Coordinates of C-alpha atoms and ligand atoms in Angstrom, one line a residue:
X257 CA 0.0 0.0 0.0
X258 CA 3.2 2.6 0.7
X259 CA 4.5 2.2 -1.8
X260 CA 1.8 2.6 -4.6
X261 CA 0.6 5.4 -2.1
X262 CA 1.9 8.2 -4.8
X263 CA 0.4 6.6 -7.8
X264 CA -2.7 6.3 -6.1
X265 CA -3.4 9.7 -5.1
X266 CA -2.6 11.1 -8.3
X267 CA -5.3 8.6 -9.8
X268 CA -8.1 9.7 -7.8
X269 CA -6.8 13.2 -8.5
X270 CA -7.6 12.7 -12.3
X271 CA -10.5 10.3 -11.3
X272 CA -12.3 13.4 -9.5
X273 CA -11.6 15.7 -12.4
X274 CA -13.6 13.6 -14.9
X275 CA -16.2 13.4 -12.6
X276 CA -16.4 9.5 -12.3
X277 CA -17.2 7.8 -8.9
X278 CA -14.2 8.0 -7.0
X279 CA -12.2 4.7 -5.6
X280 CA -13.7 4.8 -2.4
X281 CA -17.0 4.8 -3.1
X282 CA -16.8 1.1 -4.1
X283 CA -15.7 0.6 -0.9
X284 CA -18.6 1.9 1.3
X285 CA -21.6 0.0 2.8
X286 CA -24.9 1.1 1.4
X287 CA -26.9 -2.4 2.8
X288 CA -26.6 -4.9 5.2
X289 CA -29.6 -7.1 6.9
X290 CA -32.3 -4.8 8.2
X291 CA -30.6 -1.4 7.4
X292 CA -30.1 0.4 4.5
X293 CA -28.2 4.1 4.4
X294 CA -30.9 6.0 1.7
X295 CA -27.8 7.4 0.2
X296 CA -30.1 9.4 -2.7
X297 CA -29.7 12.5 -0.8
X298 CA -26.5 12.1 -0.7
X299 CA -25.7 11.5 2.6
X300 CA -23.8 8.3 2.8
X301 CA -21.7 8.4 6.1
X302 CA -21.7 10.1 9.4
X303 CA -18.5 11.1 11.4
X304 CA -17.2 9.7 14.1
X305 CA -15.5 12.6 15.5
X306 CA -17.2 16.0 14.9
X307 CA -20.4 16.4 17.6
X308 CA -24.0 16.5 17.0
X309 CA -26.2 18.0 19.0
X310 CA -30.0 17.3 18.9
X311 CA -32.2 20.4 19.4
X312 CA -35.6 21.7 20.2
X313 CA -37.8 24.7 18.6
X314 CA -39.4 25.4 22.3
X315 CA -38.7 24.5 25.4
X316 CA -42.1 22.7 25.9
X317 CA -41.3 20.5 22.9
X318 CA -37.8 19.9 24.5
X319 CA -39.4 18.4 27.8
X320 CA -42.8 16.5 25.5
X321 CA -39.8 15.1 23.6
X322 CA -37.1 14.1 25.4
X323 CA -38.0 11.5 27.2
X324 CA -38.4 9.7 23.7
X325 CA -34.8 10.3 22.5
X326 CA -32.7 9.5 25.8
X327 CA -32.1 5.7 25.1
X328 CA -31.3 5.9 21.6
X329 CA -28.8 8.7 21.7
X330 CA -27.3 6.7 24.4
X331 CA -27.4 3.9 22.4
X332 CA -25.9 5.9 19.5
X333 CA -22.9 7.4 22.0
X334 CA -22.0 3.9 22.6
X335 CA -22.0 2.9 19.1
X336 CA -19.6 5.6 18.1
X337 CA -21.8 8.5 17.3
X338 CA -20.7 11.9 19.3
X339 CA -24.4 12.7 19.8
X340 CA -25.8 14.9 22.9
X341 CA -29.0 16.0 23.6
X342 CA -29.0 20.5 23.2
X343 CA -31.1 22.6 24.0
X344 CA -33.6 25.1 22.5
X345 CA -33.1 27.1 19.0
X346 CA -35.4 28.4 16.1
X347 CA -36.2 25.8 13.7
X348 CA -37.5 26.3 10.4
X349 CA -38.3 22.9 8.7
X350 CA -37.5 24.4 5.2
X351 CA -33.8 25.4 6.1
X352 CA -30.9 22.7 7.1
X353 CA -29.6 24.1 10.7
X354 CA -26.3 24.5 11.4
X355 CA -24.0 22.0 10.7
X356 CA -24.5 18.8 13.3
X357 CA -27.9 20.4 14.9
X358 CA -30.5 17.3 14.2
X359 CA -33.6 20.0 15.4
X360 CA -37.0 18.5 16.2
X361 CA -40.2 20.2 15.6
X362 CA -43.6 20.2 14.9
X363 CA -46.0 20.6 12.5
X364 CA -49.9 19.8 11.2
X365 CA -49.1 16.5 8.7
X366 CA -45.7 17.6 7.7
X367 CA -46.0 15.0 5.0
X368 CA -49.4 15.9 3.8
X369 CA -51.0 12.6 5.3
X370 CA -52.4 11.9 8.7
X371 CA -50.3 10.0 10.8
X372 CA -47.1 10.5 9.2
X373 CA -44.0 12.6 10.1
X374 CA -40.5 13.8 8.9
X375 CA -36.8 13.6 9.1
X376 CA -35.1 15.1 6.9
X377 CA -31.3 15.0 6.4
X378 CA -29.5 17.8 5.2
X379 CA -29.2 17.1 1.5
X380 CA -26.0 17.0 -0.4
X381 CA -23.3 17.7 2.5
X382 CA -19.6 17.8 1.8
X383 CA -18.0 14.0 1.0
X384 CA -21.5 12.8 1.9
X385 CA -21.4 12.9 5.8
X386 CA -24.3 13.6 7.2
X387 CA -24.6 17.6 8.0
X388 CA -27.6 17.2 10.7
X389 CA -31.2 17.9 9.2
X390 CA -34.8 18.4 10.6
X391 CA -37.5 16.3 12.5
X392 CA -40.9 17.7 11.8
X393 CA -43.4 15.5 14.3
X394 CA -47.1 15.3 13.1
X395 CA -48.8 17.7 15.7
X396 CA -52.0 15.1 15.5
X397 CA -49.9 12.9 17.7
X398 CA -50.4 15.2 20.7
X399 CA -54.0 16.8 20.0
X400 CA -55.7 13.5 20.1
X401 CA -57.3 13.6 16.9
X402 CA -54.1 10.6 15.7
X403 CA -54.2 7.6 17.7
X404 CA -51.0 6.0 18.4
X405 CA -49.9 3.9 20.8
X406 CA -47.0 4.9 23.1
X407 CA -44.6 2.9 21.7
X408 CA -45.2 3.3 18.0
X409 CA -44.9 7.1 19.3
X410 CA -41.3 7.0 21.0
X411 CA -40.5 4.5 17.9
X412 CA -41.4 7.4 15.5
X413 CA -39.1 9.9 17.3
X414 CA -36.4 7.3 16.6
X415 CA -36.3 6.5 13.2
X416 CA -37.3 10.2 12.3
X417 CA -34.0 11.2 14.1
X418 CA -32.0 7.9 12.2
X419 CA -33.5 9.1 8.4
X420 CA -31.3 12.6 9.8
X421 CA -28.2 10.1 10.0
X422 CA -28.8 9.2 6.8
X423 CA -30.5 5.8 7.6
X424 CA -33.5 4.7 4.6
X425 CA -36.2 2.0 5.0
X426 CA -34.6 -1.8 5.1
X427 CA -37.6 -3.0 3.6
X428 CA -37.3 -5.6 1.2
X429 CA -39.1 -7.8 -1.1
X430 CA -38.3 -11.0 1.9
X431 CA -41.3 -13.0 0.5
X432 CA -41.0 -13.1 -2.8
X433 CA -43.8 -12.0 -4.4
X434 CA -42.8 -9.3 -6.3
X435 CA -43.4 -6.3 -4.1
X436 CA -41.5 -4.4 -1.4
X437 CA -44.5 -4.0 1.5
X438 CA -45.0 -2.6 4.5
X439 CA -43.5 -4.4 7.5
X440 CA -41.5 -6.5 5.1
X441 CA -38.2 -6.2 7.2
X442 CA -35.5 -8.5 8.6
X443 CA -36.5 -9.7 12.0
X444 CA -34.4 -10.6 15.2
X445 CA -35.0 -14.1 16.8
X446 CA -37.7 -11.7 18.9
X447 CA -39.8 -11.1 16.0
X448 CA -38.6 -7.4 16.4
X449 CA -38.0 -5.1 13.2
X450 CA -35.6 -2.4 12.5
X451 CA -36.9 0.8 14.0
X452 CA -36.3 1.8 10.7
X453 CA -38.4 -0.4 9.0
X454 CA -41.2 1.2 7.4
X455 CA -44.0 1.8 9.1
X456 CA -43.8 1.1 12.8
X457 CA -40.6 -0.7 13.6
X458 CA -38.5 -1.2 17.1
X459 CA -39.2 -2.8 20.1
X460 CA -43.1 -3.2 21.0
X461 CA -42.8 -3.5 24.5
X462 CA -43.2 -0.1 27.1
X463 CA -39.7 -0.7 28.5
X464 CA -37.8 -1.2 25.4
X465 CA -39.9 1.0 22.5
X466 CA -37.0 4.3 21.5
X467 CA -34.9 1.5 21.8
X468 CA -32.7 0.5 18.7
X469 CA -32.3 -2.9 17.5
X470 CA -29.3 -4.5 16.6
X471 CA -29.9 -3.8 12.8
X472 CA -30.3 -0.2 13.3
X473 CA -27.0 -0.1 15.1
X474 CA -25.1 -2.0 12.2
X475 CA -26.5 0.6 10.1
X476 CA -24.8 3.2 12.3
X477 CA -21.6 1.6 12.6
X478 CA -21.7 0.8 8.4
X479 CA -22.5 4.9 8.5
X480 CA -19.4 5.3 10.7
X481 CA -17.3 3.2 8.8
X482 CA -17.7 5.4 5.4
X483 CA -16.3 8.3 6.5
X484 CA -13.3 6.3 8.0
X485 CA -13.0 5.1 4.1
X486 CA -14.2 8.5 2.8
X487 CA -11.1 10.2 4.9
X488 CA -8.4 7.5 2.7
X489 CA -9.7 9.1 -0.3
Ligands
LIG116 CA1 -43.1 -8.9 -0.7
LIG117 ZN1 -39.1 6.5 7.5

């Protein structure tokens, strides 16, 4: 590797500067079972050593939220991720925040259907690590007129925050028969799908819903593990 160190720099040099994929793209994990990074934003890694901070647009929705988010960024600290919880800041869900802020708040069907929320990475960020984005929660949640059960609800703030990460659906056609449906995702020996799966994944239980599963953490760690391979290039 030393000594072909030269030649190889000067090959991604001329590589870049024709626009082609460079070399260490074919080296980056996209997939694995039950995660998938959604990479068509661009966002294809996240670092391990600059911080992230998640944020709140009020202080109200900072206490309704946080309760949600404490086990998984512990989770994610412990996978690699330098993630803390922040404190308050305006959010607009139309602008990426500053770099690293993952912000959380709330609108009336931020997806234009009942039920449903966003997170939304910040698209296109320099060598594809995630930047940080915005979580737009479904304000139905909280006024009663959307029922959802508790854990489906501290699931949702998970996976919104993981889509931030650059984490897609793992969904995949598992059955065979032609189409990719809801629910179709790898399951642990517990019957438990990703929290990213799409819809309604994670942990089903009081205690462990927020919680991620072993898949979504692979899907960290692959995250990780780009940007280790993006820094060779
Ligand atoms: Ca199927
Ligand atoms: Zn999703």
């Amino acid at each position: 590797m030393l000594r072909t160190g030269i030649a190889v720099g000067a090959a991604l040099v001329v590589t870049c500067a024709f626009g082609v994929t460079p070399a260490h793209a074919a080296r980056i994990t996209l997939a694995g079972t039950g995660f998938q990074v959604a990479a068509r934003l661009g966002v294809t890694s996240v670092s391990p050593s600059r911080p992230y901070t998640v944020t709140f647009a009020s202080a109200e929705l900072r206490k309704r939220y946080l309760p949600h988010l404490t086990a998984a960024v512990a989770q994610m600290r412990a996978a690699g991720v330098k993630v803390t919880i922040g404190g308050v800041e305006h959010v607009d869900p139309a602008v990426c925040p500053p770099w690293g802020h993952i912000q959380y708040t709330q609108t009336y069907r931020p997806m234009g259907r009942g039920g449903y929320s966003r997170g939304m990475p910040c698209p296109a960020p320099e060598k594809g690590v995630s930047a940080g984005g915005v979580v737009t929660m479904d304000s139905e949640y909280f006024d009663g007129t959307w029922v959802i059960a508790p854990h489906q609800l501290r699931n949702t703030f998970v996976h919104e925050m993981l889509h931030t990460f650059g984490l897609g659906h793992p969904n995949r056609d598992l059955d065979g028969d032609g189409a990719v449906e809801f629910y179709e995702c790898a399951t642990d020996p517990h019957g438990t799908r990703p929290v990213m799966c799409s819809p309604n994944g994670g942990h089903g239980t009081a205690r462990s819903a927020g919680r991620l599963t072993a898949f979504d953490i692979a899907g960290l760690k692959a995250l990780l593990a780009n940007s280790r391979q993006g820094d060779t290039g």
